[in-house]
CSV table of C-alpha atoms in Angstrom, one decimal:
chain,number,residue,atom,x,y,z
A,811,UNK,CA,-69.6,20.5,-2.5
A,812,UNK,CA,-67.7,19.1,-5.2
A,813,UNK,CA,-66.0,15.3,-5.0
A,814,UNK,CA,-62.8,16.6,-5.7
A,815,UNK,CA,-62.8,19.6,-2.9
A,816,UNK,CA,-64.5,17.5,-0.4
A,817,UNK,CA,-62.1,14.7,-0.8
A,818,UNK,CA,-59.5,17.0,-0.3
A,819,UNK,CA,-61.1,18.1,3.0
A,820,UNK,CA,-61.8,14.9,4.4
A,821,UNK,CA,-58.2,14.1,3.9
A,822,UNK,CA,-57.4,16.7,5.6
A,823,UNK,CA,-59.8,16.0,8.3
A,824,UNK,CA,-58.0,12.8,8.6
A,825,UNK,CA,-54.4,13.7,8.7
A,826,UNK,CA,-55.3,16.2,11.1
A,827,UNK,CA,-56.7,13.4,13.5
A,828,UNK,CA,-54.0,13.0,16.7
A,829,UNK,CA,-52.2,9.7,17.0
A,830,UNK,CA,-54.5,9.0,20.0
A,831,UNK,CA,-58.1,9.7,18.8
A,832,UNK,CA,-57.0,7.5,15.7
A,833,UNK,CA,-56.2,4.9,17.9
A,834,UNK,CA,-59.3,5.2,20.0
A,835,UNK,CA,-61.7,5.4,17.0
A,836,UNK,CA,-59.8,2.5,14.9
A,837,UNK,CA,-59.9,0.5,17.9
A,838,UNK,CA,-63.6,0.6,18.3
A,839,UNK,CA,-64.6,0.2,14.9
A,840,UNK,CA,-62.6,-2.9,15.1
A,841,UNK,CA,-64.2,-4.7,18.0
A,842,UNK,CA,-67.9,-4.0,16.3
A,843,UNK,CA,-66.4,-5.3,13.1
A,844,UNK,CA,-65.5,-8.4,14.7
A,845,UNK,CA,-68.3,-8.7,17.0
A,846,UNK,CA,-70.8,-8.0,13.4
A,847,UNK,CA,-72.6,-10.8,11.9
A,848,UNK,CA,-71.2,-10.5,8.3
A,849,UNK,CA,-67.8,-10.7,9.9
A,850,UNK,CA,-68.8,-14.2,12.1
A,851,UNK,CA,-70.4,-15.8,9.0
A,852,UNK,CA,-67.3,-15.1,7.0
A,853,UNK,CA,-64.9,-17.5,5.6
A,854,UNK,CA,-63.4,-15.6,2.7
A,855,UNK,CA,-62.6,-11.6,3.7
A,856,UNK,CA,-61.4,-9.1,0.8
A,857,UNK,CA,-59.8,-5.9,2.6
A,858,UNK,CA,-57.1,-3.3,0.4
A,859,UNK,CA,-53.7,-2.8,2.0
A,860,UNK,CA,-54.6,0.6,3.3
A,861,UNK,CA,-52.2,4.1,3.3
A,862,UNK,CA,-51.5,6.2,5.4
A,863,UNK,CA,-54.2,8.4,5.5
A,864,UNK,CA,-57.2,5.6,5.7
A,865,UNK,CA,-57.9,3.7,8.5
A,866,UNK,CA,-55.1,0.7,9.1
A,867,UNK,CA,-56.5,-2.6,7.7
A,868,UNK,CA,-53.1,-4.3,9.1
A,869,UNK,CA,-55.3,-5.0,12.6
A,870,UNK,CA,-58.1,-6.4,10.4
A,871,UNK,CA,-56.1,-8.7,7.9
A,872,UNK,CA,-54.4,-10.2,11.7
A,873,UNK,CA,-57.3,-11.0,13.1
A,874,UNK,CA,-58.5,-12.7,9.9
A,875,UNK,CA,-55.7,-14.8,9.8
A,876,UNK,CA,-55.7,-15.8,13.6
A,877,UNK,CA,-59.6,-16.8,12.9
A,878,UNK,CA,-58.6,-18.7,9.8
A,879,UNK,CA,-60.3,-16.4,7.3
A,880,UNK,CA,-58.9,-16.6,3.9
A,881,UNK,CA,-58.1,-12.8,3.6
A,882,UNK,CA,-57.6,-11.4,-0.3
A,883,UNK,CA,-56.2,-8.5,-1.4
A,884,UNK,CA,-57.4,-6.1,-4.4
A,885,UNK,CA,-54.9,-5.6,-7.6
A,886,UNK,CA,-56.0,-3.5,-10.3
A,887,UNK,CA,-55.2,-3.2,-14.1
A,888,UNK,CA,-56.3,-1.1,-17.2
A,889,UNK,CA,-59.5,0.0,-17.6
A,890,UNK,CA,-60.2,0.7,-13.8
A,891,UNK,CA,-60.6,-2.7,-13.4
A,892,UNK,CA,-59.7,-4.9,-10.1
A,893,UNK,CA,-59.8,-8.3,-9.0
A,894,UNK,CA,-59.0,-10.0,-5.3
A,895,UNK,CA,-56.0,-12.9,-4.7
A,896,UNK,CA,-55.2,-14.2,-1.7
A,897,UNK,CA,-52.6,-12.7,0.8
A,898,UNK,CA,-50.0,-15.8,0.9
A,899,UNK,CA,-46.6,-16.2,2.6
A,900,UNK,CA,-46.3,-16.7,-1.5
A,901,UNK,CA,-47.8,-13.6,-2.7
A,902,UNK,CA,-45.2,-10.4,-3.5
A,903,UNK,CA,-46.5,-6.9,-2.9
A,904,UNK,CA,-45.2,-4.3,-4.7
A,905,UNK,CA,-46.2,-0.2,-4.4
A,906,UNK,CA,-49.0,0.5,-7.3
A,907,UNK,CA,-48.8,4.1,-9.0
A,908,UNK,CA,-51.6,5.2,-6.7
A,909,UNK,CA,-49.2,4.0,-3.8
A,910,UNK,CA,-50.9,1.3,-3.0
A,911,UNK,CA,-49.6,-2.4,-1.9
A,912,UNK,CA,-50.8,-4.7,-4.3
A,913,UNK,CA,-50.0,-7.9,-5.1
A,914,UNK,CA,-47.7,-8.7,-8.7
A,915,UNK,CA,-48.2,-12.8,-8.6
A,916,UNK,CA,-51.0,-14.9,-7.2
A,917,UNK,CA,-54.4,-15.8,-9.1
A,918,UNK,CA,-57.6,-14.0,-8.7
A,919,UNK,CA,-60.5,-15.2,-6.4
A,920,UNK,CA,-63.7,-15.6,-8.1
A,921,UNK,CA,-66.6,-13.3,-6.9
A,922,UNK,CA,-69.5,-15.7,-5.8
A,923,UNK,CA,-66.3,-17.4,-3.5
A,924,UNK,CA,-65.7,-14.0,-1.5
A,925,UNK,CA,-68.5,-13.8,1.3
A,926,UNK,CA,-67.0,-10.5,3.0
A,927,UNK,CA,-65.4,-7.2,1.1
A,928,UNK,CA,-64.3,-4.6,3.6
A,929,UNK,CA,-64.7,-1.4,1.3
A,930,UNK,CA,-62.4,1.4,1.8
A,931,UNK,CA,-63.7,4.9,1.4
A,932,UNK,CA,-63.3,8.8,2.2
A,933,UNK,CA,-66.7,9.4,3.3
A,934,UNK,CA,-69.2,7.3,4.1
A,935,UNK,CA,-73.2,8.2,5.3
A,936,UNK,CA,-75.3,5.7,7.6
A,937,UNK,CA,-77.3,4.5,5.1
A,938,UNK,CA,-74.5,3.4,3.1
A,939,UNK,CA,-73.7,6.3,0.8
A,940,UNK,CA,-69.9,6.1,0.0
A,941,UNK,CA,-67.7,8.8,-1.8
A,942,UNK,CA,-64.7,6.7,-2.9
A,943,UNK,CA,-61.4,7.8,-4.1
A,944,UNK,CA,-62.5,8.5,-7.9
A,945,UNK,CA,-61.5,5.6,-9.5
A,946,UNK,CA,-64.7,3.6,-9.9
A,947,UNK,CA,-62.4,0.7,-9.1
A,948,UNK,CA,-65.1,-0.9,-6.4
A,949,UNK,CA,-68.0,0.7,-8.3
A,950,UNK,CA,-67.0,-1.4,-11.1
A,951,UNK,CA,-66.3,-4.7,-8.9
A,952,UNK,CA,-69.0,-4.0,-6.4
A,953,UNK,CA,-71.7,-4.3,-9.7
A,954,UNK,CA,-72.2,-7.4,-9.6
A,955,UNK,CA,-71.2,-9.0,-6.3
A,956,UNK,CA,-73.8,-10.8,-4.2
A,957,UNK,CA,-71.7,-11.3,-0.8
A,958,UNK,CA,-72.1,-9.1,1.9
A,959,UNK,CA,-70.0,-5.5,2.3
A,960,UNK,CA,-68.7,-3.5,5.3
A,961,UNK,CA,-67.3,-0.2,5.5
A,962,UNK,CA,-65.9,1.4,9.3
A,963,UNK,CA,-66.1,5.5,8.8
A,964,UNK,CA,-63.8,7.3,11.5
A,965,UNK,CA,-65.8,10.1,12.6
A,966,UNK,CA,-64.0,12.6,10.2
A,967,UNK,CA,-65.6,10.2,7.6
A,968,UNK,CA,-69.2,9.9,8.8
A,969,UNK,CA,-72.3,12.7,7.1
A,970,UNK,CA,-75.6,12.3,7.7
A,971,UNK,CA,-76.7,12.5,3.8
A,972,UNK,CA,-74.5,12.5,1.1
A,973,UNK,CA,-72.5,16.2,0.7
A,974,UNK,CA,-71.4,14.7,-2.8
A,975,UNK,CA,-73.5,13.6,-5.4
A,976,UNK,CA,-74.8,10.3,-6.0
A,977,UNK,CA,-74.4,8.9,-9.1
A,978,UNK,CA,-76.6,5.7,-10.8
A,979,UNK,CA,-73.3,3.5,-10.8
A,980,UNK,CA,-72.3,4.4,-7.2
A,981,UNK,CA,-73.0,0.8,-5.0
A,982,UNK,CA,-74.3,1.2,-1.5
A,983,UNK,CA,-72.2,-0.6,1.3
A,984,UNK,CA,-74.7,-2.7,3.1
A,985,UNK,CA,-73.4,-1.6,6.4
A,986,UNK,CA,-71.5,1.1,7.5
A,987,UNK,CA,-69.6,0.8,11.3
A,988,UNK,CA,-69.2,3.7,13.2
A,989,UNK,CA,-68.0,5.1,16.7
A,990,UNK,CA,-70.6,5.6,19.1
């Protein structure tokens, strides 16, 4: 299946999930993330500001803050590039052209100072293959990132094998947390 059609299908499946099922699966994913080695050994965690169709990242942000972890959120700029900025009270968020809240101020953190990136996506395999949203921002960023990466996959996002073409520049996620 073509990536565009598969993305549309996954988004439709995510949108069709009942609130109860979504909350049940999300709670299980959060618990597994918070129990993971990657989470427990990290001091600086980068996480996206989720949209309505995605897994809600607010509980991840709040748990990180409660655990005294430094929370970073992405900011995009031309050339399909991005950087991560500390999410502090001084940071102002505005909705980007993609409908994602991004910081409009604040200084970027160098990659080597980021312990863990919670990588978003639409489709995942247990081996770490990832179907993103099509911009390539995370693949570009992760190409020379040496820290830990993890993704959380609701049932509607999990595939045994990639149902999309995996290219040489596609970066695998080190750990995909799934619903049991």
